[in-house]
Each structure stands twice: as structure tokens, then as C-alpha cells.
Amino acid sequence: MIVITNPSPIKNETNIVHSLFEEGLALLHIRKPDFSEIEMARFIQQIKPEYRSHLVLHSHHVLAEDFGINRIHFSEKERKNNTLISSEGKSFSTATHSIEDFNSLPPEFDYAFLSPVYKSISKENYHPETNLFEALNSRTNHITKVIALGGIDAKNIKKTLENGFDGMALLGAIWKNENPIKQFKLCQQIVQSHFQ
């Protein structure tokens, strides 16, 4: 299970991030599209060094080396415009919005988001145009893990995993919740019971 940061800053965000890691969060995707490189560096500095190996950078990839971050995320646009930077010792992820795009990914990508699966919790008027569960039936890429994104919460995690996704990413379910830690733990329990 992955958590993606809220795009804009949140009150007590660093404390919440530390609590999520204490509860067993595997990966935190830092997606702050409006952050300058300096703001991004400040944000990362606030996260305890022992958690930095669990961070995934969506932007300002040049900071990865400075902070010992080995996980890089490419947006769909970046993926299509760039050649991948040296993959030695690095883990790559990306975003896709169709099974065709997902199937055509090069093997350098460890996992890719496929979205939106459900109506988004965090983005207004962002909902699926195709049934991604049906689309997964034509999955030919079994090297890259497929991660569900978009509208994922405690009510639909079980269905999502039962329908072929390898995992999921939470955004709105965490950051739009009054108690993000309690919500994370609930979602985590559902995932763990599925894999037992």
C-alpha cells in the first residue's frame, strides 16, 4: 500500500507522515507539483533520515542523490519525453491511464499507477472513462506491478485487490479524512487480511 502526499501543504503534515511510517507505511510518494526545488528540499529535510529510503520523488529528481532517495516517479508526460536516467540502484515508477499504456511500459518500471479506478476523492470531476477491472483482463505486462489509484478507500480495497490489482495508492482517503492515521490503519488491515 502506497500513500501519495496531498499536492498542497497540510497542517501537521510531517507529524502525520512520521506516524504513517511508524504504522508500517511502505512507500510515500512526494507529489508537490507547485513546490520549487528549495521548498522540496525543505520538505524532505523535515522527514527523519531513517524513512528516506521509503520516499519516492515525483519532481526535482536531482535532489534524490542529496537525500539518499533511490525511488523516482515519472509522470506520463515525463515518461514519454525522456529517456530514463541510469537505473543502477534505482527504482522507477510511473503513471498510466489505460491498459494499453501500461502494457507498453519498458521493464525498467517496478510498478505503475493505473487510474482512475473509481471516482476521485481528491479531484473534482475526475472519474473513470473505462472499466479498469475489465481492462486488466487484457494485461500482457506481468513484469511491472499494477497499482490502483483514484477513489481508493476502505470500502473498495477488497474489491480492488480481488479484481487483479497488485496493490493500491491512497491520497484522498488519507488527506481528506479527519483522522488520517486511523484511516490508514483500517485500510492496512483490509490489505493484510487479503494477503493472509
Coordinates of C-alpha atoms in Angstrom, one line a residue:
M1 CA 0.0 0.0 0.0
I2 CA 1.3 3.4 -1.1
V3 CA 0.3 6.9 0.2
I4 CA 0.7 9.9 -2.0
T5 CA 1.1 13.3 -0.3
N6 CA -1.6 15.9 -0.7
P7 CA -0.5 18.2 -3.6
S8 CA -0.6 21.3 -1.3
P9 CA 0.8 21.5 2.2
I10 CA -1.3 20.2 5.1
K11 CA -1.3 21.2 8.8
N12 CA 1.0 18.9 10.8
E13 CA 1.9 17.1 7.6
T14 CA 5.4 15.9 8.7
N15 CA 4.0 14.6 12.0
I16 CA 1.3 12.6 10.1
V17 CA 4.0 11.3 7.7
H18 CA 6.1 10.1 10.6
S19 CA 3.0 8.4 12.2
L20 CA 2.2 6.7 8.9
F21 CA 5.7 5.3 8.7
E22 CA 5.5 4.2 12.4
E23 CA 2.3 2.3 11.5
G24 CA 4.2 0.4 8.7
L25 CA 3.7 2.6 5.6
A26 CA 5.9 1.0 2.9
L27 CA 6.2 4.0 0.4
L28 CA 5.4 7.7 0.5
H29 CA 5.2 9.3 -2.9
I30 CA 6.1 13.0 -2.6
R31 CA 3.9 14.8 -5.1
K32 CA 4.0 18.5 -4.6
P33 CA 3.7 19.9 -8.1
D34 CA 3.9 23.6 -7.1
F35 CA 7.0 23.2 -4.9
S36 CA 10.2 24.8 -6.0
E37 CA 13.4 22.8 -5.6
I38 CA 14.2 24.7 -2.4
E39 CA 10.7 24.0 -1.0
M40 CA 11.0 20.3 -1.9
A41 CA 14.4 20.1 -0.2
R42 CA 13.0 21.7 2.9
F43 CA 10.1 19.3 2.9
I44 CA 12.4 16.3 2.7
Q45 CA 14.7 17.6 5.4
Q46 CA 11.8 17.6 7.8
I47 CA 11.3 13.8 7.3
K48 CA 13.5 11.7 9.6
P49 CA 16.5 10.2 7.8
E50 CA 15.5 6.6 8.6
Y51 CA 12.4 7.0 6.5
R52 CA 14.0 8.5 3.4
S53 CA 14.6 5.1 1.8
H54 CA 10.8 4.8 1.7
L55 CA 10.3 8.1 -0.2
V56 CA 9.5 8.4 -3.9
L57 CA 10.2 11.7 -5.7
H58 CA 7.7 12.9 -8.3
S59 CA 9.7 16.1 -9.1
H60 CA 13.1 17.7 -8.6
H61 CA 14.7 14.3 -9.2
V62 CA 18.1 15.9 -8.8
L63 CA 17.5 16.0 -5.1
A64 CA 17.3 12.2 -4.8
E65 CA 21.1 11.8 -4.5
D66 CA 21.5 14.5 -1.9
F67 CA 18.9 12.8 0.4
G68 CA 19.8 9.2 -0.4
I69 CA 16.5 8.6 -2.2
N70 CA 16.6 5.7 -4.7
R71 CA 13.0 5.9 -5.8
I72 CA 11.9 8.1 -8.8
H73 CA 8.5 8.6 -10.2
F74 CA 7.9 9.7 -13.7
S75 CA 4.6 11.4 -14.8
E76 CA 3.1 10.1 -18.0
K77 CA 4.4 13.2 -19.8
E78 CA 7.9 12.9 -18.4
R79 CA 8.0 9.2 -19.3
K80 CA 7.1 9.9 -22.9
N81 CA 9.5 12.8 -23.3
N82 CA 12.6 11.4 -21.5
T83 CA 15.0 8.6 -21.6
L84 CA 15.3 7.0 -18.2
I85 CA 18.2 8.2 -16.0
S86 CA 20.7 5.4 -15.1
S87 CA 18.7 2.7 -13.4
E88 CA 21.6 1.3 -11.3
G89 CA 20.4 1.1 -7.7
K90 CA 17.2 3.0 -8.5
S91 CA 13.6 2.0 -8.5
F92 CA 11.3 3.6 -11.1
S93 CA 7.5 4.1 -11.1
T94 CA 5.2 5.9 -13.4
A95 CA 1.6 6.8 -14.1
T96 CA -0.7 5.3 -16.8
H97 CA -4.3 5.9 -17.6
S98 CA -5.0 3.0 -20.0
I99 CA -4.2 -0.7 -20.1
E100 CA -2.5 -0.1 -23.5
D101 CA -0.1 2.4 -21.9
F102 CA 0.5 0.0 -19.0
N103 CA 1.2 -2.9 -21.3
S104 CA 3.7 -0.9 -23.4
L105 CA 5.9 0.1 -20.4
P106 CA 9.6 -0.9 -20.6
P107 CA 10.7 -3.4 -17.9
E108 CA 12.7 -0.7 -16.0
F109 CA 9.4 0.3 -14.2
D110 CA 8.9 -1.7 -11.0
Y111 CA 5.3 -0.6 -10.7
A112 CA 2.8 1.8 -12.4
F113 CA -0.3 3.6 -11.2
L114 CA -3.4 2.8 -13.4
S115 CA -6.0 5.4 -12.8
P116 CA -8.7 6.4 -12.1
V117 CA -10.2 3.2 -10.9
Y118 CA -13.1 4.9 -9.1
K119 CA -14.4 8.5 -8.8
S120 CA -11.6 10.5 -7.3
I121 CA -11.9 11.6 -3.6
S122 CA -9.4 14.5 -4.0
K123 CA -10.0 15.7 -7.6
E124 CA -13.4 17.1 -8.6
N125 CA -15.0 15.6 -11.7
Y126 CA -12.2 13.0 -12.1
H127 CA -13.8 9.6 -12.7
P128 CA -13.1 6.5 -14.8
E129 CA -14.0 6.6 -18.5
T130 CA -13.4 2.9 -18.9
N131 CA -13.9 -0.1 -16.5
L132 CA -10.3 -0.7 -15.5
F133 CA -11.2 -4.1 -13.9
E134 CA -12.3 -5.3 -17.3
A135 CA -9.3 -3.7 -18.9
L136 CA -7.0 -5.8 -16.6
N137 CA -8.2 -8.9 -18.5
S138 CA -6.1 -7.7 -21.4
R139 CA -3.0 -7.2 -19.3
T140 CA 0.1 -8.5 -21.0
N141 CA 2.8 -6.7 -18.9
H142 CA 3.4 -9.0 -15.9
I143 CA 6.9 -7.6 -15.1
T144 CA 5.6 -4.2 -13.9
K145 CA 3.2 -4.3 -10.9
V146 CA -0.1 -2.6 -11.5
I147 CA -1.2 -0.2 -8.7
A148 CA -4.8 1.1 -8.4
L149 CA -5.2 4.8 -8.0
G150 CA -8.2 7.0 -7.9
G151 CA -11.0 6.9 -5.3
I152 CA -9.5 4.0 -3.3
D153 CA -10.7 3.8 0.3
A154 CA -11.6 1.3 3.0
K155 CA -14.9 0.5 1.3
N156 CA -13.4 -0.7 -2.1
I157 CA -9.9 -2.0 -1.3
K158 CA -11.1 -5.6 -1.1
K159 CA -12.9 -5.4 -4.4
T160 CA -9.8 -3.7 -6.0
L161 CA -7.4 -6.5 -4.9
E162 CA -9.9 -9.3 -5.8
N163 CA -10.1 -7.9 -9.4
G164 CA -6.4 -8.1 -10.3
F165 CA -4.6 -5.1 -9.0
D166 CA -1.3 -5.8 -7.2
G167 CA -1.7 -3.0 -4.7
M168 CA -3.1 0.4 -4.3
A169 CA -2.2 4.1 -3.7
L170 CA -4.2 6.2 -1.3
L171 CA -4.4 10.0 -1.5
G172 CA -7.9 11.5 -0.7
A173 CA -8.8 8.6 1.6
I174 CA -5.9 9.7 3.9
W175 CA -5.7 13.5 3.5
K176 CA -9.4 14.3 3.2
N177 CA -10.0 12.3 6.4
E178 CA -10.4 13.8 9.9
N179 CA -8.2 11.0 11.3
P180 CA -5.6 10.1 8.6
I181 CA -3.8 7.6 10.8
K182 CA -6.9 5.7 11.9
Q183 CA -8.0 5.6 8.2
F184 CA -4.6 4.3 7.1
K185 CA -4.7 1.5 9.8
L186 CA -8.1 0.5 8.7
C187 CA -7.0 0.3 5.0
Q188 CA -3.9 -1.6 6.0
Q189 CA -5.8 -4.2 8.0
I190 CA -8.0 -4.9 4.9
V191 CA -4.9 -5.3 2.7
Q192 CA -3.2 -7.6 5.2
S193 CA -6.3 -9.8 5.6
H194 CA -6.5 -10.1 1.8
F195 CA -2.9 -11.4 1.5
Q196 CA -3.0 -13.8 4.5

